[in-house]
Coordinates of C-alpha atoms in Angstrom, one line a residue:
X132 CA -105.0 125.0 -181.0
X133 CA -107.0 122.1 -181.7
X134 CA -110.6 122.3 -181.8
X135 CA -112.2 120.8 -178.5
X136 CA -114.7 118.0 -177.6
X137 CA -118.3 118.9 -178.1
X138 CA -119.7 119.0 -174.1
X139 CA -123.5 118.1 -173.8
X140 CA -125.2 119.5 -170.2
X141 CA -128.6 118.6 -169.7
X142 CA -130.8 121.2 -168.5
X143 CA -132.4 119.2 -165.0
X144 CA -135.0 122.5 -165.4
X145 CA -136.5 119.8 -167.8
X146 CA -135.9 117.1 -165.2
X147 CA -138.9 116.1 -162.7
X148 CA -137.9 118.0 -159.7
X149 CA -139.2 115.5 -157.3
X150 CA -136.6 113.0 -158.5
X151 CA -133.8 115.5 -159.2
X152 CA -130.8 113.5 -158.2
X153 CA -132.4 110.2 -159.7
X154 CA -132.3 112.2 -162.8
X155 CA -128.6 113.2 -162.4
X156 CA -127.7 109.9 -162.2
X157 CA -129.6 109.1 -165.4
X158 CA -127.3 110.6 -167.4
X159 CA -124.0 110.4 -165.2
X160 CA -122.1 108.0 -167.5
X161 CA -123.2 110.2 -170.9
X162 CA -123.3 113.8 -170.1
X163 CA -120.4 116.4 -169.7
X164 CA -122.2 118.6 -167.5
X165 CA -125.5 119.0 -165.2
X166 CA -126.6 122.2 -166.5
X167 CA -128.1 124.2 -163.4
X168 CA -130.8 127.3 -164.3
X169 CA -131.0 129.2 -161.0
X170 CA -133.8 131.9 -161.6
X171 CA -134.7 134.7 -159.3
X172 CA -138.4 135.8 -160.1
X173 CA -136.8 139.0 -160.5
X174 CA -134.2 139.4 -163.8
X175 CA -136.7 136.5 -165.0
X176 CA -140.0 135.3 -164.2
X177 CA -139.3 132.3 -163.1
X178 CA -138.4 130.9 -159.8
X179 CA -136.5 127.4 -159.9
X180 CA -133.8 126.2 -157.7
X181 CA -131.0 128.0 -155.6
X182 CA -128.0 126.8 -153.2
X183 CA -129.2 124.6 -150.5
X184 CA -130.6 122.0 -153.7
X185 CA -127.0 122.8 -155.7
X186 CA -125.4 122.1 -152.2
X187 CA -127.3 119.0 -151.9
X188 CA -127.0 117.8 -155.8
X189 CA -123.3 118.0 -155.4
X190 CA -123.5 115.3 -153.0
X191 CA -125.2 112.9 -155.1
X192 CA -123.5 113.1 -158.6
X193 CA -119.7 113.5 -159.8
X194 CA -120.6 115.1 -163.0
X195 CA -119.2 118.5 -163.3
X196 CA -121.8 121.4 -162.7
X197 CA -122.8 124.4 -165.2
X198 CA -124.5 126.7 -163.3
X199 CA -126.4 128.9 -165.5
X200 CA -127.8 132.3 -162.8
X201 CA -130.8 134.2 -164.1
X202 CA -130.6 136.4 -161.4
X203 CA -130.3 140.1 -160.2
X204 CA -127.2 141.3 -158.4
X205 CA -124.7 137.9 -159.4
X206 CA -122.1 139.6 -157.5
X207 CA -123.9 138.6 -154.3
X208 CA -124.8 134.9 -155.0
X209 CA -122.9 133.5 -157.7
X210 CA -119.1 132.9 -155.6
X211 CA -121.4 131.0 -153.2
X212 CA -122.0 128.5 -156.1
X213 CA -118.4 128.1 -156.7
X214 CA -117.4 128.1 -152.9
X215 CA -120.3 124.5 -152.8
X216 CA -118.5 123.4 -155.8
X217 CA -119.6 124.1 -159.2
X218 CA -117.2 123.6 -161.8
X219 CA -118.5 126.8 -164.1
X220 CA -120.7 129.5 -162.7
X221 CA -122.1 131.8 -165.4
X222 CA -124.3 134.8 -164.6
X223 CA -125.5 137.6 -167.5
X224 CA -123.8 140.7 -168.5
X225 CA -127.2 142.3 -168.5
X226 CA -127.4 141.9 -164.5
X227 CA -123.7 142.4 -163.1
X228 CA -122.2 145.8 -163.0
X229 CA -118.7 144.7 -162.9
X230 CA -118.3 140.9 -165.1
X231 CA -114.7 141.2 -165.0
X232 CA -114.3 141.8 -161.0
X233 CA -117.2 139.1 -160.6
X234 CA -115.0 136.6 -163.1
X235 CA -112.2 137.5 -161.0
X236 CA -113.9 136.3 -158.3
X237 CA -115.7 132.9 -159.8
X238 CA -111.9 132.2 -160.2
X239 CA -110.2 132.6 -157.2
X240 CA -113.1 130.3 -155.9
X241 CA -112.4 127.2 -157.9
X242 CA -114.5 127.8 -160.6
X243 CA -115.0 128.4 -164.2
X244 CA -116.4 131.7 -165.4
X245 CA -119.4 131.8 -167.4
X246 CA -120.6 135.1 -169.5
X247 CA -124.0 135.3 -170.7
X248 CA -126.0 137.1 -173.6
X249 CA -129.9 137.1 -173.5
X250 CA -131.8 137.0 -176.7
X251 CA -132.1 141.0 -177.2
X252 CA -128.3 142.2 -176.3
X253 CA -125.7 142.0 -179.1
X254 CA -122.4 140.5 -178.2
X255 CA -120.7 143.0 -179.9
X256 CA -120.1 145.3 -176.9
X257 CA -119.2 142.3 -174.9
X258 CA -116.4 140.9 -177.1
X259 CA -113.1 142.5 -175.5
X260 CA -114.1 141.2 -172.1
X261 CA -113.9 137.3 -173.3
X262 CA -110.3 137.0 -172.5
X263 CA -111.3 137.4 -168.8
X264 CA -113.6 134.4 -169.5
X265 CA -113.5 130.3 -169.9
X266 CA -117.5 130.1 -171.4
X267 CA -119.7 132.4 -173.0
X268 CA -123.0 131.4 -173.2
X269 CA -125.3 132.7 -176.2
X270 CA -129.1 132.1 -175.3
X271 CA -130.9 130.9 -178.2
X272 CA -134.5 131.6 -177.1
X273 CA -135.2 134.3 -174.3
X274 CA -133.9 133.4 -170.4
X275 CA -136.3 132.5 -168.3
X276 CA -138.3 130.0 -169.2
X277 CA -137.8 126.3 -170.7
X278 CA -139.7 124.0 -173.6
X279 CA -139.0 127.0 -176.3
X280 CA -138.6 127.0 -179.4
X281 CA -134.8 127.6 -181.0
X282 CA -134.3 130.8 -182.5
X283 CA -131.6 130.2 -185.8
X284 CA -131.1 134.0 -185.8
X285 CA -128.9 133.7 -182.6
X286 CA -126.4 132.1 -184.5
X287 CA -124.7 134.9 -186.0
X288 CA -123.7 135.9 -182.3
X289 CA -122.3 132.4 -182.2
X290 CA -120.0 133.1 -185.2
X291 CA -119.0 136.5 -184.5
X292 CA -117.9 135.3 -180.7
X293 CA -115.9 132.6 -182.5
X294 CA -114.2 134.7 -185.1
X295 CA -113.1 136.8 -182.1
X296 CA -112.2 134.3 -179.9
X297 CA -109.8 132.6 -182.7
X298 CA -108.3 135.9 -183.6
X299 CA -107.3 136.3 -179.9
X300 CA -106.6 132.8 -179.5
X301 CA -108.8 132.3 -176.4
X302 CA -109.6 129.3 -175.0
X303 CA -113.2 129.7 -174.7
X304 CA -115.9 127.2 -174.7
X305 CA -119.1 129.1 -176.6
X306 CA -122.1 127.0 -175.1
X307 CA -126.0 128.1 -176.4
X308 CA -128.7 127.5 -174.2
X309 CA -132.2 127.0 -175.4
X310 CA -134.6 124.6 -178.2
X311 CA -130.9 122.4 -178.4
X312 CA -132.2 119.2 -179.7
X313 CA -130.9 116.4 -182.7
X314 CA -133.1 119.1 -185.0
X315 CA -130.6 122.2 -184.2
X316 CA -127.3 121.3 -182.6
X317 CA -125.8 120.3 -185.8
X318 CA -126.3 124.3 -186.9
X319 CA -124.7 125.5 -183.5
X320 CA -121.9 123.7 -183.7
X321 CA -121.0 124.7 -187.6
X322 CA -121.9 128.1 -186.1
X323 CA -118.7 128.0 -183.8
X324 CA -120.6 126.2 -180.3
X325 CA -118.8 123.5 -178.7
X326 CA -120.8 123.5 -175.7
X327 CA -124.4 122.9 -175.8
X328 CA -127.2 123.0 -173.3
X329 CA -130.2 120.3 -173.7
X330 CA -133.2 120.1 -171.6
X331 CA -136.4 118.9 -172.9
X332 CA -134.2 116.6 -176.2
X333 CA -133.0 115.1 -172.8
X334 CA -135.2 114.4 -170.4
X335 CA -138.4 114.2 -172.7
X336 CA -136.7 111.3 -174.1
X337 CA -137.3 107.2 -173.4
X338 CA -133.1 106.8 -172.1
X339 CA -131.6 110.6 -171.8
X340 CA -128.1 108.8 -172.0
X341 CA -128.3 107.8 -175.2
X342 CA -130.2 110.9 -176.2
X343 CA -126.8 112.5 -174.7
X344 CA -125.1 110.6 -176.9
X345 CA -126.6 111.3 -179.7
X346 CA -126.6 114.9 -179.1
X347 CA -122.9 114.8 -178.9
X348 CA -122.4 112.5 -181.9
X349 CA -124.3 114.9 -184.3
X350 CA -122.3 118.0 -182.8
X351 CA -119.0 116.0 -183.0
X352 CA -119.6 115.6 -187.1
X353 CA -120.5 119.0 -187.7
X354 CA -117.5 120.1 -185.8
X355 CA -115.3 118.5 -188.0
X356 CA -116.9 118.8 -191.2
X357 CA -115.2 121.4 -193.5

């Protein structure tokens, strides 16, 4: 299989929220993705956005949407993000009591599905059930709260997904969430990431479009480096 385009999804937690699809549209004709945290104030601390904004987002953008939910009891909410049109809904292995009935689901709704890993789990255990998956997503800080600090140590889940994922030959995008910026995607993507979540490096910048592209320019070349 040849190796895939690097995606870049900023993070709109970073965005101001008061301008949210202004800020959608500010990278429409750079991004991949509009990466979506949906946090609960329950399996995080956090409380951000839920359906009736996604719902309402769709409306204004055509960029594809990676719904990333934080939440308790995913089974209950996440096929109502696929059902208002999210092209991948993950949710995290830590929080679902069934991932491969609730990635059954995501699917027969229209939609990718996402697996998540926090900070503290190993992806280990979690390996054998990528098959049933399009994206696993690696968090490279702890969920639940933006603005931190990338931790390099996450990496070697990165690797080991990828080693696994290429011995099964499984199409699988590996995304990592968390302290992406020009200063650490190049590491994630020799690390076996193709998909890579950017908040702050995004919107924190003077034209997040071109910060976009230069997200995805610096991923490409380590991608393809030897």
């Amino acid at each position: 299989m040849s190796a895939p385009s690097p995606v870049v999804a900023p993070s709109i937690l970073a965005a101001d929220f008061a301008r949210l699809a202004d800020e959608v549209r500010a990278v429409e004709n750079a991004a991949d993705w509009v990466h979506v945290d949906v946090m609960d104030n329950h399996f995080v601390p956090n409380l951000t956005i839920g359906l009736p904004v996604v719902q309402s987002l769709r409306a204004a953008t055509a960029l594809p949407f990676d719904v990333h939910l934080m939440i308790e009891d995913p089974a209950r909410w996440a096929p109502g993000y696929a059902d208002a049109g999210a092209y991948n809904v993950t949710f995290h292995v830590e929080a679902s009591d069934n991932p491969i009935s609730l990635a059954k689901d995501l699917r027969a709704a229209g939609a990718k599905a996402g697996l998540a890993i926090d900070r503290d789990t190993p992806v280990e255990p979690y390996l054998d059930l990528l098959p049933h998956f399009d994206t696993l997503l690696i968090m490279t800080i702890k969920a639940g709260f933006g603005g931190q600090k990338f931790i390099p140590a996450m990496l070697d889940k990165v690797s080991a997904a990828r080693r696994h994922a290429r011995a099964g030959h499984l199409e699988l995008r590996i995304e990592v969430d968390g302290g992406i910026a020009e200063d650490t995607i190049a590491e994630a993507a020799e690390a076996g990431a193709d998909a890579f979540v950017a908040g702050t490096a995004v919107y924190s910048a003077e034209d997040p479009a071109e910060a976009v592209r230069k997200l995805r320019g610096i991923a490409a070349r380590a991608m393809t480096e030897p």
